[in-house]
PDB file of C-alpha atoms in Angstrom:
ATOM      1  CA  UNK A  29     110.190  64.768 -74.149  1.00 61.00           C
ATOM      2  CA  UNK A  30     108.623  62.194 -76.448  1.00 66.00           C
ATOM      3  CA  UNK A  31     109.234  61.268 -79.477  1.00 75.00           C
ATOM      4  CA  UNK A  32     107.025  59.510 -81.665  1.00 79.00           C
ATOM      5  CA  UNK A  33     103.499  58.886 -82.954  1.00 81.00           C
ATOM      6  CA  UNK A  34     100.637  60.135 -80.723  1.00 77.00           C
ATOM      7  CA  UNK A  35      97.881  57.412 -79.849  1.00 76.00           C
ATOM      8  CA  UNK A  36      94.375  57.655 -78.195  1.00 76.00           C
ATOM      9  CA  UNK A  37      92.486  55.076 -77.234  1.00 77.00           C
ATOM     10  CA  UNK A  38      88.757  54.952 -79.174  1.00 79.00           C
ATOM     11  CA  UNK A  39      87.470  51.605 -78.159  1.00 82.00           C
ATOM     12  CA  UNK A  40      88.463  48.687 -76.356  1.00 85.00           C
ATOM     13  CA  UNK A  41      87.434  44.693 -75.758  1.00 89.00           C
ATOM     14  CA  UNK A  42      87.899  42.550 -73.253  1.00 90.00           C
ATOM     15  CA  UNK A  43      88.869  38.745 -74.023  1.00 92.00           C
ATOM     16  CA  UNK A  44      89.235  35.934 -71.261  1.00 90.00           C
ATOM     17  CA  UNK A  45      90.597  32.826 -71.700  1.00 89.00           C
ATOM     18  CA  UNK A  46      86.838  31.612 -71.982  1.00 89.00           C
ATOM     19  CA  UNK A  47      86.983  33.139 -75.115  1.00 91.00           C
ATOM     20  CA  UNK A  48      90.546  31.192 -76.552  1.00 91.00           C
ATOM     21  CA  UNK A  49      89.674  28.251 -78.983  1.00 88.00           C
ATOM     22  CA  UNK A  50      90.346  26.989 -82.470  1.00 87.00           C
ATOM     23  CA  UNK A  51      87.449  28.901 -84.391  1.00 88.00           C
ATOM     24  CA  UNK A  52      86.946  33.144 -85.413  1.00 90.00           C
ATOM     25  CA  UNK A  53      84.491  34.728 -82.844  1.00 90.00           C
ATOM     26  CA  UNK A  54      82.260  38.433 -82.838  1.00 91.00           C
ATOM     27  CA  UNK A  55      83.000  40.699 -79.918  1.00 90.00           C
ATOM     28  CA  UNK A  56      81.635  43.725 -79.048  1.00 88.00           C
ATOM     29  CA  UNK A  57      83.858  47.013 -78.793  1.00 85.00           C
ATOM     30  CA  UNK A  58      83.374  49.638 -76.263  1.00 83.00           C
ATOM     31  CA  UNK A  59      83.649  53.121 -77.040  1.00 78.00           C
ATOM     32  CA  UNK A  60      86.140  55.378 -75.775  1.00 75.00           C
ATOM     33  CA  UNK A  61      84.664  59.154 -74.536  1.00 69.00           C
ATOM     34  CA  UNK A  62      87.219  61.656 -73.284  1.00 62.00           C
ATOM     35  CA  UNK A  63      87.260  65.213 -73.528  1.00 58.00           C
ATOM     36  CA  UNK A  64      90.503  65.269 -75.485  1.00 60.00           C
ATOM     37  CA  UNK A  65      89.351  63.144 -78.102  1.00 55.00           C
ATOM     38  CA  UNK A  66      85.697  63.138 -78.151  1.00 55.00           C
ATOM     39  CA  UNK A  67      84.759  60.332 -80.699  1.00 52.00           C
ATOM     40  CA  UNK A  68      86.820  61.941 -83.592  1.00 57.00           C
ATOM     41  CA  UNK A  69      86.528  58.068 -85.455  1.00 58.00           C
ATOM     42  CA  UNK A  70      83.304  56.766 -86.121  1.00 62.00           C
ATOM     43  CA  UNK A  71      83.808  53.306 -84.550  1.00 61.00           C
ATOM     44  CA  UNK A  72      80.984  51.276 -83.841  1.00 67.00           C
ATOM     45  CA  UNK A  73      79.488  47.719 -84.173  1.00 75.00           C
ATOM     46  CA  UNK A  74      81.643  44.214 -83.681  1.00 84.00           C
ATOM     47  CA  UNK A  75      84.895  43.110 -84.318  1.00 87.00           C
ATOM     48  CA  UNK A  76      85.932  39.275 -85.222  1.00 90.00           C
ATOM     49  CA  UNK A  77      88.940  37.266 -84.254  1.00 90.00           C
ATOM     50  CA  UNK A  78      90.374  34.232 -83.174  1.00 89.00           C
ATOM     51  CA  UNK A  79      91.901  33.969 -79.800  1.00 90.00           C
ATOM     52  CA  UNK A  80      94.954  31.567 -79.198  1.00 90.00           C
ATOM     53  CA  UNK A  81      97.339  31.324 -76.129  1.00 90.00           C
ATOM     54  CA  UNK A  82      99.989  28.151 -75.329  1.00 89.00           C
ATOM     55  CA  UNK A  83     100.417  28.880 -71.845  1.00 91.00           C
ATOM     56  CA  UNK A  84     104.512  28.591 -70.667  1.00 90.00           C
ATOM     57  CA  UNK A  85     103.918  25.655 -69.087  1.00 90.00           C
ATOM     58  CA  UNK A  86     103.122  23.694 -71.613  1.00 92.00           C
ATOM     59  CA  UNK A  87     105.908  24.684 -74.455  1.00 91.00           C
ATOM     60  CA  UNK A  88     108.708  25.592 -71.620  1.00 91.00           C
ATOM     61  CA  UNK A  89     110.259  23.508 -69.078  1.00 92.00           C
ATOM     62  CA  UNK A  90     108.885  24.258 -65.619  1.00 92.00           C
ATOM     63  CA  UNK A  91     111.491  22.264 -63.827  1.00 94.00           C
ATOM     64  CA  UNK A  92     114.181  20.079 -64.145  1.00 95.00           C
ATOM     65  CA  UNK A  93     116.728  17.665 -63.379  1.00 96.00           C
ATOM     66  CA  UNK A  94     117.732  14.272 -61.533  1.00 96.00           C
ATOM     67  CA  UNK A  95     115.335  12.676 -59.637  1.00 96.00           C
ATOM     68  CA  UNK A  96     115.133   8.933 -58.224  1.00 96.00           C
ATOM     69  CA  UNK A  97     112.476   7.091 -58.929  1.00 95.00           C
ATOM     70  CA  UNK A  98     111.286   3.998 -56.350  1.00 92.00           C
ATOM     71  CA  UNK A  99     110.684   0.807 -58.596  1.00 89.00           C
ATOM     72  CA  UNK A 100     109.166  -2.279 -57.100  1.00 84.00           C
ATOM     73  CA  UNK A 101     110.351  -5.711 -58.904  1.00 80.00           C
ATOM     74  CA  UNK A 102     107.456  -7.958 -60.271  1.00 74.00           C
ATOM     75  CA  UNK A 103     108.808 -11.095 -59.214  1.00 75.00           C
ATOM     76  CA  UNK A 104     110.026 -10.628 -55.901  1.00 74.00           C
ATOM     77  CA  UNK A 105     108.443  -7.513 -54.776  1.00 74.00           C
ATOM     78  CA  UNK A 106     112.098  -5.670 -53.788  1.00 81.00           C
ATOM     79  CA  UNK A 107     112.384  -2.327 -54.276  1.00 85.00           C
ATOM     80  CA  UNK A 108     115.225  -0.107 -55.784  1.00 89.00           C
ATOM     81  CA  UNK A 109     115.664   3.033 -56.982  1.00 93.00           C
ATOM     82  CA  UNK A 110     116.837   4.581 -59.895  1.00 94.00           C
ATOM     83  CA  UNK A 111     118.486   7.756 -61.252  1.00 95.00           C
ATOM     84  CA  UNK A 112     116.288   9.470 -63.903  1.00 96.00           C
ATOM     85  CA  UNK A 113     116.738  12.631 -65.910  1.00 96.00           C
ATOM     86  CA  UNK A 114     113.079  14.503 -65.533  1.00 97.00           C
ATOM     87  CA  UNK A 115     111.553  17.355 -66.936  1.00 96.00           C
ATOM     88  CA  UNK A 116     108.366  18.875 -65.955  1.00 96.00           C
ATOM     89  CA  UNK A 117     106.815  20.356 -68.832  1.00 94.00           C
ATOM     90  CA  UNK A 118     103.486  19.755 -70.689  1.00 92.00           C
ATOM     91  CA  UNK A 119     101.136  18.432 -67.709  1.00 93.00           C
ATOM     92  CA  UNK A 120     103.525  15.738 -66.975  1.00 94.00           C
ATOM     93  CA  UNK A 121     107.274  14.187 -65.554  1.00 95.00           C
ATOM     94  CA  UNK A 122     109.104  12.752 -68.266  1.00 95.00           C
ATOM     95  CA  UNK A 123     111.574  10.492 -67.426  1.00 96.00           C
ATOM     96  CA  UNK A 124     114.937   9.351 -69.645  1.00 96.00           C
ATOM     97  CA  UNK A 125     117.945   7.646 -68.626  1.00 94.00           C
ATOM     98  CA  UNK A 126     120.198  10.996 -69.540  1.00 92.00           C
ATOM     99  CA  UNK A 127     119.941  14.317 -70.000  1.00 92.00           C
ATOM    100  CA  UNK A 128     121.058  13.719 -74.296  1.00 92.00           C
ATOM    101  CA  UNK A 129     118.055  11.203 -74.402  1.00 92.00           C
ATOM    102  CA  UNK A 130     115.948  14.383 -74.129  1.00 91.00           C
ATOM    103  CA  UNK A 131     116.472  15.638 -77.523  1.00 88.00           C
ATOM    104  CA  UNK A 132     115.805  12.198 -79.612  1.00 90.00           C
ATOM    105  CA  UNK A 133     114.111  10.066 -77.494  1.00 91.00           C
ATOM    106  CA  UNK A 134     110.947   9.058 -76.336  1.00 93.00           C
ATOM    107  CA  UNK A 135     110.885   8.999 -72.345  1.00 94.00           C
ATOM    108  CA  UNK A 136     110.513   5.411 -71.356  1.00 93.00           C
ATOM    109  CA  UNK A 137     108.127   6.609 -68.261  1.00 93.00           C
ATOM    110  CA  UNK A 138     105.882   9.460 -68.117  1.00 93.00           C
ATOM    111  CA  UNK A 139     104.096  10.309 -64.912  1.00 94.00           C
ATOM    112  CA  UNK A 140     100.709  12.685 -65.005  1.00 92.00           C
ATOM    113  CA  UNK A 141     100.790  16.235 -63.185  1.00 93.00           C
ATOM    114  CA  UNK A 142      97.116  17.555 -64.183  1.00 91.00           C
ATOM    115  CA  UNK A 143      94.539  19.287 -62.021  1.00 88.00           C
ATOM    116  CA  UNK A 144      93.511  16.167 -60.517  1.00 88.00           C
ATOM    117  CA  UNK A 145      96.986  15.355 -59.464  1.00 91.00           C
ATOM    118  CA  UNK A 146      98.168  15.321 -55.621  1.00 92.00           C
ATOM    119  CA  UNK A 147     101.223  16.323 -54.198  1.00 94.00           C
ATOM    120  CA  UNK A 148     102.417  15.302 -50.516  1.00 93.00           C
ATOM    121  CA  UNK A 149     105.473  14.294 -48.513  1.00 91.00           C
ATOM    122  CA  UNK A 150     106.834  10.791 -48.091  1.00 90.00           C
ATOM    123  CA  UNK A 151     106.252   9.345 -44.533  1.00 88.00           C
ATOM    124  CA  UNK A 152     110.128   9.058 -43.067  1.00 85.00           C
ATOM    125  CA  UNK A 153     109.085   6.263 -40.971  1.00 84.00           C
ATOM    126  CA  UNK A 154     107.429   4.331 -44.032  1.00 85.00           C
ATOM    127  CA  UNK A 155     110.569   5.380 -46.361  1.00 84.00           C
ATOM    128  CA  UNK A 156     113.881   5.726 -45.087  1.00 81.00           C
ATOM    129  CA  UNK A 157     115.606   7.765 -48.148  1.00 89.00           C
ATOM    130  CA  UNK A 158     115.734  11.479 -47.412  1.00 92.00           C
ATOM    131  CA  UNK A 159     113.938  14.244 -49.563  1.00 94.00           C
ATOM    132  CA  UNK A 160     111.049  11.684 -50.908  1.00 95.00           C
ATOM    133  CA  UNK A 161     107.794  13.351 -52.435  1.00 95.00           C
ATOM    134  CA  UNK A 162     104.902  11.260 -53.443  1.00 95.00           C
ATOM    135  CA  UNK A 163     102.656  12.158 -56.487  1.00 95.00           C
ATOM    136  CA  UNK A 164      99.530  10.946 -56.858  1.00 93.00           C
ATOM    137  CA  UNK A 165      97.764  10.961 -60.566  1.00 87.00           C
ATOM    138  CA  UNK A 166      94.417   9.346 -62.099  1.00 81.00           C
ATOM    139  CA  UNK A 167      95.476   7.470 -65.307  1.00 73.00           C
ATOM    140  CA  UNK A 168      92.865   5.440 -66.983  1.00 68.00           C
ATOM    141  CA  UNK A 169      89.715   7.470 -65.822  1.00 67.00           C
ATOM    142  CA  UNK A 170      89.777   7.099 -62.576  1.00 72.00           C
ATOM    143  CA  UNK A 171      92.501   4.806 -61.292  1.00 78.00           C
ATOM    144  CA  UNK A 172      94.932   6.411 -59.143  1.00 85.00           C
ATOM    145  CA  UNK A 173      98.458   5.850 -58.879  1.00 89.00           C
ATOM    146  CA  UNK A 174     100.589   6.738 -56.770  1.00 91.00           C
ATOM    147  CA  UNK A 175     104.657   7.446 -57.543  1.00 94.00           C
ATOM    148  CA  UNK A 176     107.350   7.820 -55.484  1.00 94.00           C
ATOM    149  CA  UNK A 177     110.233  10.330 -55.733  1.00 95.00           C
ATOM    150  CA  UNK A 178     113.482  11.240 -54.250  1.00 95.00           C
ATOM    151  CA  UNK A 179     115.762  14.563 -54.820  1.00 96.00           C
ATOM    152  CA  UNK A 180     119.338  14.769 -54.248  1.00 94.00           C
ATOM    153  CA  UNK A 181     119.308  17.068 -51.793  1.00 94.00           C
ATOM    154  CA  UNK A 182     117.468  20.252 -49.895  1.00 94.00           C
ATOM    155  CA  UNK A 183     117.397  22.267 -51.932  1.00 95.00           C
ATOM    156  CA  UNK A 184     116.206  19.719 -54.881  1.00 95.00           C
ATOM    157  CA  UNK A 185     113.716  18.678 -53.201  1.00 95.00           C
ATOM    158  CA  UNK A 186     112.403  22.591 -52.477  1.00 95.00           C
ATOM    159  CA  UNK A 187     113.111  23.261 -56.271  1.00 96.00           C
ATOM    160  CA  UNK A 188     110.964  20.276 -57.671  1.00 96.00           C
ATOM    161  CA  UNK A 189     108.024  21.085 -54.969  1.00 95.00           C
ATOM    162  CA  UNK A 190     107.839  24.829 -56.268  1.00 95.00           C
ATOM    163  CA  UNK A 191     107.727  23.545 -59.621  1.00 95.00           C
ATOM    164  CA  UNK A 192     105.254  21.105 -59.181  1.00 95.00           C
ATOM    165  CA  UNK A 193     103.039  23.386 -57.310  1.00 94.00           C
ATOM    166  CA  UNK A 194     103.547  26.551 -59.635  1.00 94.00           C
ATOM    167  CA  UNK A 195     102.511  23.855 -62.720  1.00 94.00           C
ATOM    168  CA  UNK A 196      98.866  22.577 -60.992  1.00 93.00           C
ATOM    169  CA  UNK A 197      98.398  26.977 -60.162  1.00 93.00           C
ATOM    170  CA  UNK A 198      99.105  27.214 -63.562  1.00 93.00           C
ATOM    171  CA  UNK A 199      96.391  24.730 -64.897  1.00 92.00           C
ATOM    172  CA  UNK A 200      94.066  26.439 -62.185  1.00 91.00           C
ATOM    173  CA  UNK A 201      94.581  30.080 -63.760  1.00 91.00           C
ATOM    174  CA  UNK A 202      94.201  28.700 -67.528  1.00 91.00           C
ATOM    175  CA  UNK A 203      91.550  26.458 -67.068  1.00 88.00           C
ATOM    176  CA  UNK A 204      90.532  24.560 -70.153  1.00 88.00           C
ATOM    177  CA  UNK A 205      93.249  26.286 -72.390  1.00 90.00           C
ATOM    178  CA  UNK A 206      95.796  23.982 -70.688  1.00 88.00           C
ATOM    179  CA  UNK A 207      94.065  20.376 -71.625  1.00 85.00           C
ATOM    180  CA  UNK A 208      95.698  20.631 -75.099  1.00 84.00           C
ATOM    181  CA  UNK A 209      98.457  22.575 -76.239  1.00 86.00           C
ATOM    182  CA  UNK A 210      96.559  24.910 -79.448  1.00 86.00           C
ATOM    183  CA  UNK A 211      98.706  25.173 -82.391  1.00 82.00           C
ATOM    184  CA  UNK A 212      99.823  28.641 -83.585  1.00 82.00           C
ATOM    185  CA  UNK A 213     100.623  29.185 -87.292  1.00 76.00           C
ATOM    186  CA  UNK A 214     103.889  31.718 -86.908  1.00 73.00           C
ATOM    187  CA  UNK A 215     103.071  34.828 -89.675  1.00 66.00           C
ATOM    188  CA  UNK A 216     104.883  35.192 -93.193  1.00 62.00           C
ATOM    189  CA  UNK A 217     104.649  39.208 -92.805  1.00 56.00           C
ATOM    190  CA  UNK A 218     108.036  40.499 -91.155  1.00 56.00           C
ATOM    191  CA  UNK A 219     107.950  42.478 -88.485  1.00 52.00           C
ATOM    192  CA  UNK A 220     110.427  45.407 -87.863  1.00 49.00           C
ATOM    193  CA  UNK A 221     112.420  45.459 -84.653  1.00 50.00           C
ATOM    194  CA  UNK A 222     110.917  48.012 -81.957  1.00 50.00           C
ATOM    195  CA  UNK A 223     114.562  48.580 -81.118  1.00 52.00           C
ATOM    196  CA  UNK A 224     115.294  49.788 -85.062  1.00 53.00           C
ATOM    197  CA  UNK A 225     116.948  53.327 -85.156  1.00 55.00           C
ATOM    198  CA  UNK A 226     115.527  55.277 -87.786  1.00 52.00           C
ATOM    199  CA  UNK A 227     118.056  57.172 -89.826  1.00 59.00           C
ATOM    200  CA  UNK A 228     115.755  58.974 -92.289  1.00 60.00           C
ATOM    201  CA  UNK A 229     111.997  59.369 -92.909  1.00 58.00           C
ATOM    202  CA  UNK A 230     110.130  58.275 -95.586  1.00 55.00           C
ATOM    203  CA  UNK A 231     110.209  61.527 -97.669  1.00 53.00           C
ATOM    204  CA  UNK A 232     114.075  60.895 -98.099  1.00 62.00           C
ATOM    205  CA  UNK A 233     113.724  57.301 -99.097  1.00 61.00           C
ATOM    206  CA  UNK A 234     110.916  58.087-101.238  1.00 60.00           C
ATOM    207  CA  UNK A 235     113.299  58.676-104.999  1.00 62.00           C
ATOM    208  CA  UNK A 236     112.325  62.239-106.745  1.00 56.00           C
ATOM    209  CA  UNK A 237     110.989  60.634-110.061  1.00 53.00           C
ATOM    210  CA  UNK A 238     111.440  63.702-112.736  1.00 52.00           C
ATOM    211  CA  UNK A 239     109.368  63.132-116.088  1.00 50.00           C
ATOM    212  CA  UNK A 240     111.116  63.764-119.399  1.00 53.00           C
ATOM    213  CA  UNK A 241     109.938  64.314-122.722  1.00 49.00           C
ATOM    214  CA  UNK A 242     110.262  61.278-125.276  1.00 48.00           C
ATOM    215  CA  UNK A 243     110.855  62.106-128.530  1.00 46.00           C
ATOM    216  CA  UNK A 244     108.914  60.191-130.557  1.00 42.00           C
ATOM    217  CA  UNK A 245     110.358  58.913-133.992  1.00 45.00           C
ATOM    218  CA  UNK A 246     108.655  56.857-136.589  1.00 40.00           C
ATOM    219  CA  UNK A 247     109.640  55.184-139.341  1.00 41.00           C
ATOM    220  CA  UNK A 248     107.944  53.525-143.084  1.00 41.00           C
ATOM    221  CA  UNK A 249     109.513  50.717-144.906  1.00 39.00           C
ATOM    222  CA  UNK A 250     108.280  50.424-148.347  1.00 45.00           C
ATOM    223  CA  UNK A 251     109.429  47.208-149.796  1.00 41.00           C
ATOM    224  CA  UNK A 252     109.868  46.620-153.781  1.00 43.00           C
ATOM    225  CA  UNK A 253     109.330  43.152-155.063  1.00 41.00           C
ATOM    226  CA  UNK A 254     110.961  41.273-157.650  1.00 45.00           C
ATOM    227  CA  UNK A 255     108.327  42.518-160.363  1.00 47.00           C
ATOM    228  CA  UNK A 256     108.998  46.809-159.461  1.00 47.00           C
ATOM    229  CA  UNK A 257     105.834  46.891-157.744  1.00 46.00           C
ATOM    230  CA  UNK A 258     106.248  48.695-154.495  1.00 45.00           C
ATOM    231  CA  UNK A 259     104.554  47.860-151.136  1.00 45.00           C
ATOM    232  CA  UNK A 260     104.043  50.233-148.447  1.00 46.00           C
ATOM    233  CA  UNK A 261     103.006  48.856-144.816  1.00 47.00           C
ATOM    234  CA  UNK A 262      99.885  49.965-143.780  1.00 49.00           C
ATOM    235  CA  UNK A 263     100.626  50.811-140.149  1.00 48.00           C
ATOM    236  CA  UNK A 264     102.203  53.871-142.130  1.00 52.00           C
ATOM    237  CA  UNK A 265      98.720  55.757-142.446  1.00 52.00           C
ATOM    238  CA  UNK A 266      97.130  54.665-139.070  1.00 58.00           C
ATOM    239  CA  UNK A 267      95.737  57.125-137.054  1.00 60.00           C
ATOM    240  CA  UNK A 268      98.240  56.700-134.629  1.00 59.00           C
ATOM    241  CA  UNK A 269     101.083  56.683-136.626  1.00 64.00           C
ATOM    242  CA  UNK A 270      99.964  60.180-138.312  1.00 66.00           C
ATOM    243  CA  UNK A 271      99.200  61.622-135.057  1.00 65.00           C
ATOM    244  CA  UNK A 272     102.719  60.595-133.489  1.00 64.00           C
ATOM    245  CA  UNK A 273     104.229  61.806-136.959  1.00 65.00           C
ATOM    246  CA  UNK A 274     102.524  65.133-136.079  1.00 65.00           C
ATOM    247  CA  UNK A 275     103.972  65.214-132.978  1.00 61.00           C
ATOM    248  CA  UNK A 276     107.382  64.629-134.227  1.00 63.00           C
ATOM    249  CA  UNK A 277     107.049  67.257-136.434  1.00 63.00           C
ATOM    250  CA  UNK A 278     106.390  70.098-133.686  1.00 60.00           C
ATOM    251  CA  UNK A 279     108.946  69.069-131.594  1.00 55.00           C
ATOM    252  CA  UNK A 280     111.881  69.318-134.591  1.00 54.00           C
ATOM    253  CA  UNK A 281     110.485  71.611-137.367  1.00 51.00           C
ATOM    254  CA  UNK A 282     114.015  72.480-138.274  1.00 51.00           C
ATOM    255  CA  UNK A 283     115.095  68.582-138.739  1.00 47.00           C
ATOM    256  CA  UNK A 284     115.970  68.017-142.318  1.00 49.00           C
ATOM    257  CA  UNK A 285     114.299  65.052-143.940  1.00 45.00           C
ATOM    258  CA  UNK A 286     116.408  62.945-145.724  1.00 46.00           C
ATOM    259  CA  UNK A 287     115.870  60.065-148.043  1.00 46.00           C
ATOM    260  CA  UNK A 288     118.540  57.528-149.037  1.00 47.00           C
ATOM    261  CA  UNK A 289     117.636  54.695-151.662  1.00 44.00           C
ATOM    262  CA  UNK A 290     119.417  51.367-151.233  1.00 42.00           C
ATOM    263  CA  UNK A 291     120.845  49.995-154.835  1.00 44.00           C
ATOM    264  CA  UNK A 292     120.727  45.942-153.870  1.00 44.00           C
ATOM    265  CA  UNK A 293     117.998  45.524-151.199  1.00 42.00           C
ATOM    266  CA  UNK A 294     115.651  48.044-152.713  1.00 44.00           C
ATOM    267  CA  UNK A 295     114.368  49.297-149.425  1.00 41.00           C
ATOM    268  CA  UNK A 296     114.337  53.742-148.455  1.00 42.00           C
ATOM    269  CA  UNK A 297     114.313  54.952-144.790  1.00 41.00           C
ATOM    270  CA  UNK A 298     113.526  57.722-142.920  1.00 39.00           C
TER     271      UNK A 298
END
């Protein structure tokens, strides 16, 4: 058995990643008819909205860890090799000299995996180290260079050639979307947890609100000043005022009226 809200679906739209970009676009909805439900809303016309994906490969990392790195010296042309920390994640290897430089530092090398990019295996008679990979990037336009890499071991080397292969598929499948990495603005509203367990409905939370009758009660000052003269306040023969007095007076017609005088301050209540 199910529990829950009941939904049918009226309309749909279809949106590719042709369609993702930074400004609000009009699509066209497509109406639902089924013999359960036969077009009980009247939906019709467009729809507008902005579509925006960051594709996992370019916000998580798609592979890491230690890699060598072949490094020819400028003067005399000898090569050596040395132990990086890499991380393949946004369209490229970054490189750092430890894994804790990851989280403060900029990577001292940086070595392009984009569309263009080629990935093949080290010739064992050129390069004697075991487990080499070469990748080949354009940088500049259309210079291509060509880097040399070396896992640990087997099953390194098999991790970091997935990795590198499921990151250029990944580029293929997204298509432009994956040339920059579109910012999302995260939303204010909070959401409730689909998980939640509902303990009541909303007709118990919703507080019984029972109105009472206010008594209303009014009340002249008349003020004497120093020459006997009295003064009474005028609000004391406003419309309003008489009609509340009125009022009063239905609601307590037994109420005895009393009048007290004071001796010093020379003002009466009621």
């Amino acid at each position: 058995m199910i529990v829950g809200p009941k939904y049918d679906m009226i309309a749909h739209a279809q949106l590719t990643t042709s369609d993702v970009g930074d400004s609000v676009n009009t699509f066209d909805l497509s109406l639902e008819h089924t013999q359960e439900n036969p077009s009980e809303l009247p939906l019709f016309g467009n729809f507008c909205c902005r579509l925006a994906a960051q594709p996992y490969c370019l916000i998580e990392d798609t592979c890491s860890g230690f890699l060598y790195i072949e490094k020819v010296d400028d003067e005399d042309a000898s090569i050596h090799w040395v132990r990086q920390w890499c991380v393949l994640k946004n369209l490229s290897i970054s490189c750092w000299d430890c894994a804790e430089d990851e989280d403060w530092r900029v990577p001292p090398l940086s070595i392009p995996v984009t569309k263009e990019s080629q990935i093949s295996d080290a010739d064992p008679s050129v390069i004697q180290r075991p487990f080499t990979f070469h990748v080949s990037s354009c940088e500049y336009g259309t210079i291509r260079k060509q880097y040399t890499l070396a896992a640990e071991n087997k099953d390194d080397l098999q991790k970091w050639w997935d990795g590198l292969q499921q990151h250029l598929l990944d580029q293929v499948v997204w298509k432009d979307v994956c040339d920059t990495l579109m910012k999302i603005k995260p939303s204010n509203q909070k959401r409730l947890s689909l998980g939640r367990k509902v303990t009541s409905t909303l007709y118990d939370d919703t507080p019984a609100v029972i109105p009472q009758k206010q008594k209303c009660r009014t009340a002249s000052i008349r003020l004497e000043s120093n020459n006997g003269a009295s003064t009474t306040n005028n609000s004391e023969f406003s419309p309003l005022t008489m009609m509340l007095k009125k009022y009063a007076a239905d609601e307590e017609p037994d109420a005895p009226v009393t009048r007290q005088r004071s001796r010093d301050s020379g003002i009466s209540s009621s």
